[in-house]
Coordinates of C-alpha atoms in Angstrom, one line a residue:
Chain A
M1 CA 15.9 -11.1 11.0
K2 CA 17.9 -11.2 7.8
E3 CA 14.9 -12.7 5.9
I4 CA 12.5 -10.3 6.6
L5 CA 15.2 -7.0 6.1
I6 CA 15.6 -9.2 2.3
I7 CA 11.6 -8.9 2.0
F8 CA 11.2 -5.5 3.2
K9 CA 14.1 -4.1 0.7
K10 CA 12.7 -5.8 -2.3
E11 CA 9.0 -4.8 -1.4
I12 CA 9.8 -1.3 -0.6
L13 CA 12.1 -1.2 -3.9
G14 CA 9.0 -3.0 -5.9
I15 CA 6.2 -0.5 -4.5
L16 CA 8.2 2.7 -4.8
R17 CA 8.9 1.8 -8.5
D18 CA 5.5 1.2 -9.2
K19 CA 3.6 4.4 -10.9
S20 CA 0.5 4.0 -8.4
T21 CA 2.6 4.8 -5.5
L22 CA 3.5 8.1 -7.4
I23 CA 0.0 9.1 -7.8
I24 CA -0.8 7.8 -4.4
L25 CA 1.7 10.0 -2.7
I26 CA 0.8 12.9 -5.1
I27 CA -3.0 12.7 -3.9
A28 CA -1.6 12.6 0.1
V29 CA 0.2 16.1 -0.9
L30 CA -2.1 17.8 -2.7
V31 CA -5.5 17.1 -0.9
F32 CA -4.7 19.7 1.8
P33 CA -3.8 22.7 -0.5
I34 CA -6.7 22.2 -2.8
F35 CA -9.1 21.9 0.3
N36 CA -7.5 25.0 1.8
M37 CA -7.7 26.7 -1.4
G38 CA -11.1 25.8 -1.6
I39 CA -12.4 27.2 1.7
N40 CA -10.1 30.6 1.2
Y41 CA -12.1 30.8 -2.4
L42 CA -15.7 30.0 -0.3
N43 CA -14.8 32.9 2.3
R44 CA -13.6 35.5 0.0
D45 CA -16.1 35.1 -3.2
G46 CA -19.2 34.8 -1.6
K47 CA -20.8 38.1 -1.7
S48 CA -20.6 41.1 -3.9
E49 CA -22.4 43.3 -1.5
V50 CA -21.5 44.0 1.8
D51 CA -22.7 46.6 4.8
L52 CA -20.7 48.3 6.4
C53 CA -20.6 50.7 9.8
I54 CA -17.6 53.4 9.7
Q55 CA -17.0 55.2 12.9
Y56 CA -13.7 57.6 12.2
D57 CA -11.9 60.3 14.6
S58 CA -9.2 61.2 11.6
V59 CA -10.7 62.7 8.6
E60 CA -7.3 61.9 6.8
A61 CA -7.6 58.5 7.8
Y62 CA -11.5 58.4 6.4
K63 CA -10.2 59.6 3.7
V64 CA -7.9 57.0 2.8
F65 CA -10.0 54.3 3.7
M66 CA -12.6 55.4 1.3
Q67 CA -10.0 55.9 -1.4
Y68 CA -8.7 51.9 -0.7
I69 CA -12.2 50.2 -0.7
S70 CA -13.1 52.0 -4.0
E71 CA -10.2 51.3 -5.6
E72 CA -8.9 47.6 -4.1
V73 CA -11.8 45.8 -2.9
N74 CA -14.3 44.7 -5.2
Y75 CA -17.1 44.7 -3.2
D76 CA -20.3 47.3 -3.3
F77 CA -19.9 49.0 0.0
K78 CA -23.6 50.3 1.6
V79 CA -22.4 52.4 4.8
I80 CA -24.6 52.2 7.7
N81 CA -24.5 54.9 10.4
S82 CA -25.1 53.6 14.0
K83 CA -23.9 54.3 17.9
Y84 CA -23.7 50.6 18.3
P85 CA -22.6 48.7 15.6
E86 CA -21.6 45.5 17.9
K87 CA -25.1 44.8 18.2
L88 CA -25.7 45.5 14.8
L89 CA -23.3 42.6 14.3
K90 CA -24.5 40.5 16.5
E91 CA -27.9 41.0 14.8
G92 CA -26.5 40.1 11.4
S93 CA -27.7 43.9 10.1
I94 CA -24.2 44.7 9.3
D95 CA -20.8 42.6 7.9
C96 CA -18.2 44.9 9.3
C97 CA -17.4 47.6 11.5
V98 CA -14.4 50.0 10.8
K99 CA -13.4 52.1 13.5
L100 CA -10.9 54.6 12.1
N101 CA -8.7 56.2 15.1
E102 CA -5.3 58.6 14.9
K103 CA -3.6 55.8 16.1
D104 CA -5.3 52.5 15.5
F105 CA -8.2 51.1 13.7
N106 CA -10.6 48.5 14.8
F107 CA -12.1 45.9 12.3
I108 CA -15.1 44.2 14.3
Y109 CA -17.0 41.3 13.3
N110 CA -18.8 38.2 14.2
S111 CA -17.0 35.0 13.1
S112 CA -20.5 32.9 13.5
S113 CA -21.6 34.8 10.0
L114 CA -19.5 33.7 7.2
D115 CA -20.4 37.0 5.1
S116 CA -19.1 39.0 8.2
F117 CA -16.2 37.0 8.1
S118 CA -15.2 37.0 4.7
T119 CA -16.3 40.5 4.2
T120 CA -13.7 41.5 7.0
T121 CA -10.8 38.9 5.6
K122 CA -11.5 40.8 2.5
I123 CA -11.0 44.3 3.8
C124 CA -8.0 43.5 6.2
E125 CA -6.0 41.4 3.5
N126 CA -4.5 44.5 1.9
F127 CA -5.2 47.5 3.9
Q128 CA -2.1 47.9 6.5
R129 CA -0.1 47.8 3.0
F130 CA -2.2 50.7 1.2
Y131 CA -2.4 52.8 4.4
N132 CA 1.1 52.8 5.2
S133 CA 1.6 53.7 1.4
K134 CA -0.7 56.8 1.6
L135 CA -0.1 58.5 4.9
S136 CA 2.5 60.8 5.5
E137 CA 6.0 59.4 6.4
E138 CA 5.4 60.9 10.2
Y139 CA 2.6 58.5 10.5
E140 CA 3.8 55.7 9.1
D141 CA 3.6 52.4 11.1
A142 CA 2.3 54.8 13.8
F143 CA -0.9 52.8 13.8
Q144 CA -2.4 49.4 15.0
L145 CA -4.4 47.2 13.3
Q146 CA -7.0 45.5 15.2
I147 CA -9.5 42.5 14.5
K148 CA -12.1 41.9 17.3
D149 CA -14.3 39.1 16.9
E150 CA -18.1 39.9 18.3
N151 CA -19.4 36.1 18.5
D152 CA -19.0 35.4 21.7
N153 CA -19.4 31.3 21.5
F154 CA -16.1 31.5 19.6
T155 CA -17.5 28.9 16.6
N156 CA -16.4 30.1 13.5
M157 CA -18.0 28.8 10.7
T158 CA -14.8 28.1 8.5
N159 CA -13.3 26.8 11.4
S160 CA -16.4 24.7 12.1
M161 CA -16.2 23.1 8.3
S162 CA -12.6 22.5 8.7
K163 CA -12.8 20.9 12.1
I164 CA -15.4 18.8 10.2
L165 CA -14.1 17.7 7.1
V166 CA -10.1 17.9 8.1
P167 CA -10.5 14.7 10.3
I168 CA -12.3 13.0 7.7
I169 CA -10.1 14.0 4.9
L170 CA -7.0 12.7 7.0
V171 CA -8.8 9.3 7.9
M172 CA -10.1 8.7 4.3
I173 CA -6.3 9.5 3.0
I174 CA -4.8 7.1 5.4
F175 CA -7.0 4.1 4.8
Q176 CA -7.3 4.6 1.3
N177 CA -3.5 5.0 0.8
T178 CA -2.7 2.3 2.8
S179 CA -4.9 0.2 1.1
G180 CA -3.8 0.9 -2.0
F181 CA -0.2 0.0 -1.3
A182 CA -1.2 -3.3 0.6
N183 CA -3.9 -4.5 -2.5
D184 CA -0.6 -5.8 -4.2
I185 CA 1.5 -7.0 -1.6
F186 CA -0.2 -10.5 -1.0
A187 CA -3.2 -10.3 -3.4
G188 CA -1.3 -8.7 -6.5
E189 CA 1.3 -11.4 -5.5
K190 CA -1.0 -14.4 -5.7
E191 CA -2.7 -13.2 -8.8
R192 CA 0.9 -13.4 -10.7
K193 CA 2.0 -16.4 -8.9
T194 CA 5.1 -14.9 -7.7
L195 CA 3.8 -15.6 -4.1
E196 CA 4.5 -19.0 -5.1
L197 CA 7.9 -18.5 -6.4
L198 CA 8.7 -16.8 -3.2
F199 CA 7.4 -19.7 -0.8
L200 CA 9.3 -22.2 -3.3
S201 CA 12.4 -20.7 -2.0
G202 CA 11.7 -22.0 1.2
V203 CA 11.7 -18.7 2.9
N204 CA 10.1 -19.0 6.5
K205 CA 6.5 -18.0 6.3
K206 CA 6.7 -15.6 9.1
S207 CA 9.6 -13.8 7.6
V208 CA 7.5 -13.2 4.3
Y209 CA 4.3 -11.8 6.2
F210 CA 6.6 -9.2 8.5
G211 CA 8.9 -8.2 5.9
K212 CA 5.9 -7.5 3.8
A213 CA 4.5 -5.4 6.8
L214 CA 7.3 -3.7 7.5
A215 CA 7.8 -2.3 4.3
L216 CA 3.6 -1.6 3.7
L217 CA 4.0 0.0 7.5
S218 CA 6.9 2.0 6.3
L219 CA 5.5 3.0 3.2
S220 CA 2.2 4.0 5.1
M221 CA 4.4 6.3 7.7
I222 CA 6.0 7.8 4.6
N223 CA 2.4 8.6 3.1
L224 CA 1.2 9.9 7.1
I225 CA 4.5 12.4 7.4
V226 CA 3.4 13.5 3.7
C227 CA 0.1 14.5 4.8
L228 CA 0.7 16.0 7.5
I229 CA 3.6 18.2 6.5
S230 CA 1.0 19.0 3.3
Y231 CA -1.4 20.0 6.0
F232 CA 0.5 22.3 8.3
I233 CA 1.9 24.0 5.2
S234 CA -1.1 24.6 3.5
N235 CA -2.7 25.7 6.7
E236 CA 0.1 28.0 7.2
F237 CA 0.5 29.6 3.9
I238 CA -2.6 29.2 1.8
N239 CA -5.2 29.5 4.3
S240 CA -3.1 32.8 5.9
G241 CA -5.8 35.1 5.2
I242 CA -8.5 33.9 7.6
Q243 CA -8.1 32.2 10.7
Q244 CA -6.4 29.4 11.3
L245 CA -7.7 26.0 12.8
D246 CA -7.1 26.9 16.7
F247 CA -5.3 24.1 17.9
S248 CA -4.2 26.4 21.2
Q249 CA -7.6 26.5 22.5
G250 CA -7.3 25.6 26.6
K251 CA -4.3 23.2 25.9
S252 CA -0.7 24.1 24.4
I253 CA -0.5 23.9 20.5
I254 CA 2.2 21.3 20.9
S255 CA 0.2 19.1 23.3
N256 CA -2.5 19.1 20.5
I257 CA -0.2 18.5 17.7
L258 CA 1.7 15.7 19.4
S259 CA -1.8 14.0 20.2
L260 CA -3.0 14.5 16.2
I261 CA 0.7 12.6 15.3
L262 CA 0.2 10.0 17.8
I263 CA -3.3 9.2 16.8
M264 CA -2.2 9.4 13.5
I265 CA 0.0 6.8 13.5
I266 CA -2.1 4.6 15.3
L267 CA -4.4 5.0 12.7
S268 CA -2.0 4.2 10.0
V269 CA -0.8 1.3 12.1
I270 CA -4.4 -0.4 12.1
A271 CA -5.0 0.7 8.6
V272 CA -1.6 -1.2 7.4
F273 CA -2.6 -4.5 9.5
L274 CA -6.5 -4.5 8.3
S275 CA -5.3 -3.9 4.8
L276 CA -2.7 -6.6 4.9
S277 CA -5.2 -8.9 5.9
I278 CA -7.6 -8.5 3.4
S279 CA -4.7 -8.4 0.8
M280 CA -3.8 -12.3 2.5
I281 CA -7.3 -13.5 2.2
S282 CA -8.2 -12.1 -1.0
S283 CA -7.6 -14.3 -4.2
G284 CA -6.9 -11.4 -6.9
M285 CA -6.3 -7.5 -7.0
K286 CA -9.9 -6.9 -7.6
N287 CA -11.1 -8.9 -4.9
A288 CA -8.9 -7.0 -2.0
Q289 CA -9.6 -3.6 -3.7
I290 CA -13.5 -4.2 -3.2
L291 CA -13.0 -5.8 0.4
N292 CA -10.9 -3.0 1.0
E293 CA -13.3 -0.8 0.0
I294 CA -16.2 -2.0 1.9
V295 CA -14.2 -2.9 5.2
L296 CA -12.3 0.4 5.2
S297 CA -15.7 2.3 4.9
V298 CA -16.3 1.2 8.5
P299 CA -14.0 3.6 9.9
V300 CA -14.7 6.4 7.6
G301 CA -18.3 6.2 8.0
I302 CA -17.4 6.2 12.1
T303 CA -15.5 9.2 11.6
V304 CA -18.1 10.9 9.7
L305 CA -20.9 10.2 12.0
M306 CA -19.1 11.3 15.0
T307 CA -17.5 14.6 13.4
T308 CA -20.3 15.6 12.3
G309 CA -22.2 15.2 15.1
I310 CA -24.6 12.6 14.4
L311 CA -23.6 9.6 16.2
K312 CA -23.4 11.6 19.7
N313 CA -20.1 11.1 21.9
N314 CA -20.9 8.6 24.4
A315 CA -18.8 7.6 27.5
V316 CA -18.6 4.0 26.3
F317 CA -17.0 5.2 23.1
R318 CA -13.9 6.2 24.8
Y319 CA -13.2 2.4 25.7
V320 CA -13.9 1.3 22.1
P321 CA -11.0 0.9 19.6
I322 CA -11.1 2.8 16.1
F323 CA -14.4 5.1 17.9
N324 CA -12.1 6.2 20.6
L325 CA -9.4 6.9 17.9
I326 CA -12.0 9.1 16.3
T327 CA -13.2 11.0 19.5
N328 CA -9.6 11.6 20.4
L329 CA -9.0 13.1 16.7
N330 CA -12.1 15.2 17.0
N331 CA -11.2 16.5 20.4
C332 CA -7.8 17.4 18.8
F333 CA -9.0 19.4 16.7
A334 CA -11.3 21.3 19.3
G335 CA -8.0 21.9 20.8
D336 CA -9.0 19.8 23.5
T337 CA -6.7 16.7 24.0
D338 CA -7.6 14.2 26.4
W339 CA -4.4 12.3 27.8
I340 CA -6.1 9.7 29.6
G341 CA -8.3 9.2 26.7
L342 CA -4.9 8.6 24.8
I343 CA -3.7 6.2 26.6
I344 CA -7.1 4.1 26.7
M345 CA -7.2 4.6 23.1
L346 CA -3.3 3.3 22.8
I347 CA -3.9 0.1 24.8
T348 CA -7.4 -0.6 23.1
N349 CA -6.2 -0.4 19.6
S350 CA -2.9 -2.0 20.3
I351 CA -5.3 -5.1 21.5
V352 CA -6.8 -5.0 18.2
I353 CA -3.6 -4.8 16.1
G354 CA -2.4 -7.8 18.2
I355 CA -5.2 -9.5 17.3
L356 CA -5.1 -9.2 13.8
L357 CA -1.2 -10.0 13.7
I358 CA -1.5 -12.9 15.2
A359 CA -4.3 -13.8 13.2
S360 CA -2.6 -13.2 10.1
V361 CA 0.6 -15.2 11.0
K362 CA -1.7 -18.2 11.6
Y363 CA -3.2 -17.7 8.2
M364 CA -0.1 -17.5 6.7
K365 CA 1.0 -21.1 7.8
T366 CA -2.0 -22.6 6.1
E367 CA -1.8 -23.2 2.2
K368 CA -4.7 -21.3 1.9
I369 CA -2.2 -18.3 1.1
I370 CA -1.7 -19.3 -1.9
M371 CA -4.9 -20.3 -3.3
Chain B
M1 CA 17.0 -39.2 -3.6
I2 CA 13.2 -38.7 -3.2
K3 CA 11.3 -41.5 -1.2
I4 CA 7.4 -41.0 -0.9
I5 CA 5.7 -43.2 1.4
N6 CA 1.5 -43.7 1.5
L7 CA 1.0 -40.2 0.4
S8 CA -2.4 -38.9 0.6
K9 CA -3.8 -35.1 -0.2
K10 CA -7.2 -34.2 -0.7
F11 CA -9.2 -30.9 -2.2
S12 CA -12.6 -30.4 -0.2
D13 CA -14.0 -33.7 -1.0
N14 CA -11.7 -34.7 -4.1
T15 CA -9.1 -37.0 -3.3
V16 CA -6.2 -36.0 -5.9
I17 CA -3.3 -38.0 -4.4
D18 CA -4.3 -41.4 -3.2
K19 CA -1.7 -43.6 -1.0
L20 CA 0.8 -42.6 -3.4
D21 CA 4.5 -44.5 -3.4
L22 CA 7.4 -43.4 -5.5
I23 CA 10.8 -43.3 -5.3
V24 CA 13.3 -40.9 -7.5
N25 CA 17.0 -42.3 -7.2
S26 CA 19.8 -40.1 -6.5
G27 CA 21.4 -38.6 -9.6
E28 CA 18.6 -40.1 -11.6
I29 CA 15.9 -38.2 -13.9
T30 CA 12.4 -39.5 -13.4
A31 CA 9.4 -38.4 -15.7
L32 CA 6.4 -38.2 -14.1
V33 CA 3.7 -38.7 -16.9
G34 CA 0.2 -38.7 -17.0
K35 CA -3.4 -36.9 -18.1
N36 CA -4.2 -33.5 -17.3
G37 CA -5.5 -33.4 -13.7
V38 CA -3.9 -36.7 -12.2
G39 CA -2.3 -35.2 -9.6
K40 CA 1.4 -34.4 -11.3
S41 CA 1.2 -30.9 -10.4
T42 CA -0.1 -31.3 -6.7
L43 CA 2.4 -34.1 -6.0
I44 CA 5.3 -31.6 -7.2
R45 CA 3.9 -29.0 -4.6
L46 CA 3.5 -31.5 -2.3
I47 CA 7.2 -32.5 -2.3
A48 CA 8.5 -28.5 -2.4
K49 CA 6.3 -28.0 0.8
L50 CA 3.9 -25.5 -0.8
L51 CA 0.8 -27.9 0.3
K52 CA 0.5 -29.9 3.0
S53 CA -0.1 -33.5 3.1
D54 CA -3.3 -34.9 4.8
S55 CA -1.2 -38.3 5.5
G56 CA 2.1 -40.4 4.4
E57 CA 5.4 -38.6 4.2
I58 CA 8.1 -37.6 1.9
K59 CA 11.6 -38.1 2.6
T60 CA 14.7 -36.8 1.2
E61 CA 18.7 -36.7 2.2
P62 CA 19.0 -34.5 5.5
G63 CA 20.3 -31.2 4.2
A64 CA 19.2 -31.8 0.8
K65 CA 18.6 -28.5 -1.1
I66 CA 15.3 -28.4 -3.4
G67 CA 15.1 -26.0 -6.2
V68 CA 11.6 -26.0 -8.0
L69 CA 10.7 -24.6 -11.5
L70 CA 6.8 -24.4 -12.6
G71 CA 5.3 -24.5 -16.0
G72 CA 2.6 -22.1 -17.2
D73 CA 2.7 -18.7 -17.3
V74 CA 6.1 -17.4 -16.0
S75 CA 5.6 -14.8 -13.5
L76 CA 8.3 -12.4 -12.0
Y77 CA 8.6 -9.4 -10.2
E78 CA 8.1 -6.9 -13.0
N79 CA 9.5 -3.6 -11.0
L80 CA 12.4 -5.3 -10.9
T81 CA 15.6 -6.0 -12.8
A82 CA 16.7 -9.9 -13.7
F83 CA 19.8 -9.1 -11.5
E84 CA 18.0 -8.1 -8.8
I85 CA 15.3 -10.8 -9.0
I86 CA 18.1 -13.2 -9.1
N87 CA 20.1 -11.6 -6.0
Y88 CA 16.9 -11.6 -4.2
F89 CA 16.5 -15.0 -4.3
G90 CA 20.3 -15.5 -3.7
E91 CA 20.0 -13.6 -1.0
L92 CA 16.9 -15.6 0.7
H93 CA 18.9 -18.9 -0.1
G94 CA 21.8 -17.5 2.4
M95 CA 24.3 -16.8 -0.3
D96 CA 26.2 -13.6 -0.1
S97 CA 26.7 -11.0 -3.4
V98 CA 30.3 -12.9 -4.3
S99 CA 28.6 -16.3 -4.6
I100 CA 25.6 -14.8 -6.7
K101 CA 27.6 -13.2 -9.3
E102 CA 29.9 -16.4 -9.4
R103 CA 27.0 -18.5 -9.9
I104 CA 25.3 -16.3 -12.4
D105 CA 28.7 -16.1 -14.4
V106 CA 28.3 -20.3 -14.5
L107 CA 24.6 -20.3 -15.3
D108 CA 25.1 -17.4 -18.2
D109 CA 27.5 -20.0 -19.8
I110 CA 24.3 -21.8 -20.3
L111 CA 21.7 -20.1 -20.6
N112 CA 23.0 -16.6 -22.0
F113 CA 20.8 -14.1 -19.9
K114 CA 23.5 -11.5 -18.9
S115 CA 22.8 -9.3 -22.0
F116 CA 19.6 -8.1 -20.1
I117 CA 20.5 -8.9 -16.7
N118 CA 20.2 -5.2 -15.9
E119 CA 16.7 -4.7 -17.6
R120 CA 13.2 -4.6 -15.5
A121 CA 11.1 -7.7 -15.8
S122 CA 8.2 -5.8 -17.2
T123 CA 10.2 -5.7 -20.4
F124 CA 10.8 -9.2 -21.1
S125 CA 9.9 -11.6 -23.6
R126 CA 8.3 -14.9 -22.4
G127 CA 11.2 -17.0 -23.6
M128 CA 13.5 -14.2 -21.7
K129 CA 11.3 -14.4 -18.3
Q130 CA 11.6 -18.5 -18.5
K131 CA 15.4 -18.0 -18.6
I132 CA 15.2 -16.0 -15.6
A133 CA 12.7 -18.1 -13.7
I134 CA 15.3 -21.4 -14.8
V135 CA 17.9 -19.2 -13.2
V136 CA 16.0 -18.5 -9.9
S137 CA 15.3 -22.2 -9.8
I138 CA 18.8 -23.2 -9.4
I139 CA 20.7 -20.0 -8.3
H140 CA 21.5 -22.0 -5.0
N141 CA 22.7 -24.8 -6.6
P142 CA 20.0 -27.3 -5.2
D143 CA 20.3 -31.3 -5.2
I144 CA 16.9 -32.2 -6.1
L145 CA 14.9 -30.4 -8.9
L146 CA 11.5 -30.6 -9.4
L147 CA 10.3 -29.4 -12.7
D148 CA 6.5 -29.0 -13.2
E149 CA 6.2 -29.3 -17.4
P150 CA 8.9 -26.8 -17.9
S151 CA 8.4 -26.2 -21.4
T152 CA 4.8 -26.1 -22.0
G153 CA 3.5 -23.5 -24.0
L154 CA 6.9 -22.5 -24.8
D155 CA 8.3 -21.5 -28.4
I156 CA 11.7 -23.2 -30.2
E157 CA 14.3 -21.3 -28.6
A158 CA 13.1 -20.9 -24.9
S159 CA 12.3 -24.9 -24.9
N160 CA 15.8 -25.3 -26.2
D161 CA 16.9 -23.4 -23.1
V162 CA 15.0 -25.5 -20.9
I163 CA 16.4 -28.7 -22.8
K164 CA 20.2 -27.2 -22.2
F165 CA 19.1 -26.6 -18.3
I166 CA 18.2 -30.4 -17.8
K167 CA 21.1 -31.3 -19.9
Y168 CA 23.5 -29.4 -17.2
L169 CA 21.4 -30.6 -14.4
K170 CA 21.6 -34.1 -15.5
S171 CA 25.6 -33.8 -16.2
Q172 CA 26.0 -32.4 -12.7
K173 CA 24.2 -35.7 -11.5
K174 CA 21.3 -34.0 -9.7
T175 CA 18.1 -35.8 -8.4
I176 CA 15.2 -34.9 -11.0
L177 CA 11.5 -35.1 -11.0
I178 CA 9.9 -33.8 -13.8
A179 CA 6.3 -33.8 -14.8
T180 CA 6.1 -33.6 -18.7
H181 CA 4.3 -34.4 -21.9
N182 CA 7.4 -33.8 -23.8
I183 CA 8.4 -36.9 -25.7
F184 CA 11.8 -35.4 -25.7
E185 CA 11.9 -34.9 -22.1
I186 CA 10.7 -38.5 -21.6
S187 CA 12.5 -40.3 -24.0
D188 CA 16.2 -38.8 -24.3
L189 CA 16.7 -37.2 -21.0
S190 CA 15.0 -39.2 -18.2
D191 CA 16.0 -42.5 -17.0
S192 CA 12.9 -44.0 -15.7
I193 CA 8.9 -43.2 -16.4
A194 CA 6.4 -43.0 -13.7
F195 CA 2.9 -43.3 -14.5
I196 CA 0.2 -41.5 -12.5
K197 CA -3.3 -42.0 -12.8
N198 CA -6.0 -41.1 -9.9
G199 CA -3.3 -39.8 -7.7
K200 CA -1.5 -43.3 -7.3
I201 CA 1.7 -44.2 -9.3
Q202 CA 0.5 -46.9 -11.8
R203 CA 4.2 -48.2 -13.2
K204 CA 7.4 -47.2 -12.5
I205 CA 10.0 -48.4 -15.4
K206 CA 13.4 -47.7 -16.7
T207 CA 13.4 -45.5 -20.0
E208 CA 15.8 -47.5 -21.8
D209 CA 13.3 -50.8 -21.1
F210 CA 10.2 -48.9 -22.0
F211 CA 11.5 -47.6 -25.3
K212 CA 13.4 -50.8 -26.2
N213 CA 12.8 -51.9 -30.2
C214 CA 10.3 -49.0 -30.1
P215 CA 11.1 -46.5 -33.3
Q216 CA 11.9 -42.8 -33.0
D217 CA 8.5 -42.0 -34.6
E218 CA 6.5 -44.2 -32.4
K219 CA 7.7 -43.4 -28.8
Y220 CA 4.4 -40.8 -28.2
A221 CA 2.2 -43.8 -30.0
H222 CA 3.7 -46.3 -27.2
I223 CA 3.1 -43.7 -24.4
L224 CA -0.3 -43.1 -25.3
S225 CA -1.3 -46.8 -26.0
L226 CA 0.2 -47.7 -22.1
M227 CA -1.9 -44.7 -20.9
K228 CA -5.0 -45.8 -23.0
G229 CA -4.4 -49.7 -21.4
E230 CA -4.1 -47.8 -18.0
D231 CA -7.4 -46.7 -18.5
E232 CA -9.0 -49.8 -19.8

């Protein structure tokens, strides 16, 4: 145990001082803020002319609203009169319906249309602040701003895009960054012959393996924590203008977040032992990098196929390691955590981790490890 | 003492060590001499347990500690300082921080490396790296030393460090097996010479007897003539 801790300490020190570690962690921090900014950009600047239906009871409110859209919003608006604006929204004939009453305003949109969604987002963004500043003091804060979605099946295009891309990005970051850390751990040491130097000290080979695995696991967890925090924060703040990823459909938000964390931990552990095994059998850094790219493209590929729906969900996948990880990840983002599925995932993937661990320890005992 | 009996090692179909027998006596330096590729480095790695033999035995005194210094390009952990590297190997040998520091003081008198002990290995010259590699190999005060061409490719200053290091070990009465092409290490430092060819020890002879009546400037030729004779 003492040897394991000595090796662990040294590995952590060495990797943290490596410049590439910093780059890897910066990628983990920045990827979701950049992704969310991209989604925002796509939503807000997609259209220059929109069709609006405005209904009003209060003339004062109507005047203020027209002043608002001419001064604050850069769209060209075409106002369409209709008694049944909701129908027009569903048909896609208009982008947004605004109902201006004495006490409340209703913004009605159709989330299945990206144009409708982005137009409404744009209008709502600064309207409350603007309206409050224009109305006389007695009316201040007297109204309610209401946004209603006319889309019956609740599919929101932005959310759908996020739900497809976020799991893929998460899986890619976890595997890519973990393999980035792992390449140097065995393959790099073999290349520089420091692994030989280490074995010459008479240290137990099992201790070497577990010390290095523990270090890689810790770094992978740091990578995961950084990545998840960045994801949640950027989703909350950068993405605040548009509808958030809805974790809470059907199940409580806590259970969905917990299951997401559990899935990501299992994914990270698999990435650790897989990339560590590749690093062990590779003769140098380049070999390890190529092998890692090939092997790790499998789980990323499965994620792409399953998340985009190209590979239809099959009941058998529930029992197949890696596949059930991705199934559960997708369930989680659909707000539908399946706890029994999670337990099956935990058991089957633990078996894979155990097999990798036993095979690696056996390989460590052979002299191939220094060749 | 190192006692090697009937040792064999194959890589695929290539027999590198072939039923080799050798005894390195306690407190003696034995120079292992032979052409490149005859199995010197493999023998050192087998004794150091880096490789597993196919058959045969390697015996040392029970509890004897082994230190190894490999030649060629010296590799260290580039992101660690010299102290962190030495401390790492000291800890792996079960030493506490006090005894590591005491040992560093002793070895600094011979190799003079404390001036750069807190610098990272990535900034070291080859000579500096060699000094730290030497310190690492004997930080735990081993009883047996295995040196694989320790001065190959070194400049004069670094070669001098290696010689100082071997002389220090000799004064400490350590058991040493040194694979070398260096005539000074063979003629002036070793107590006996073992000639190796085709994975077998062809002859082991006292250095004193081998170079008896041989002028200083003909020592290389003397070794070469013997190696050539063995070839024939």
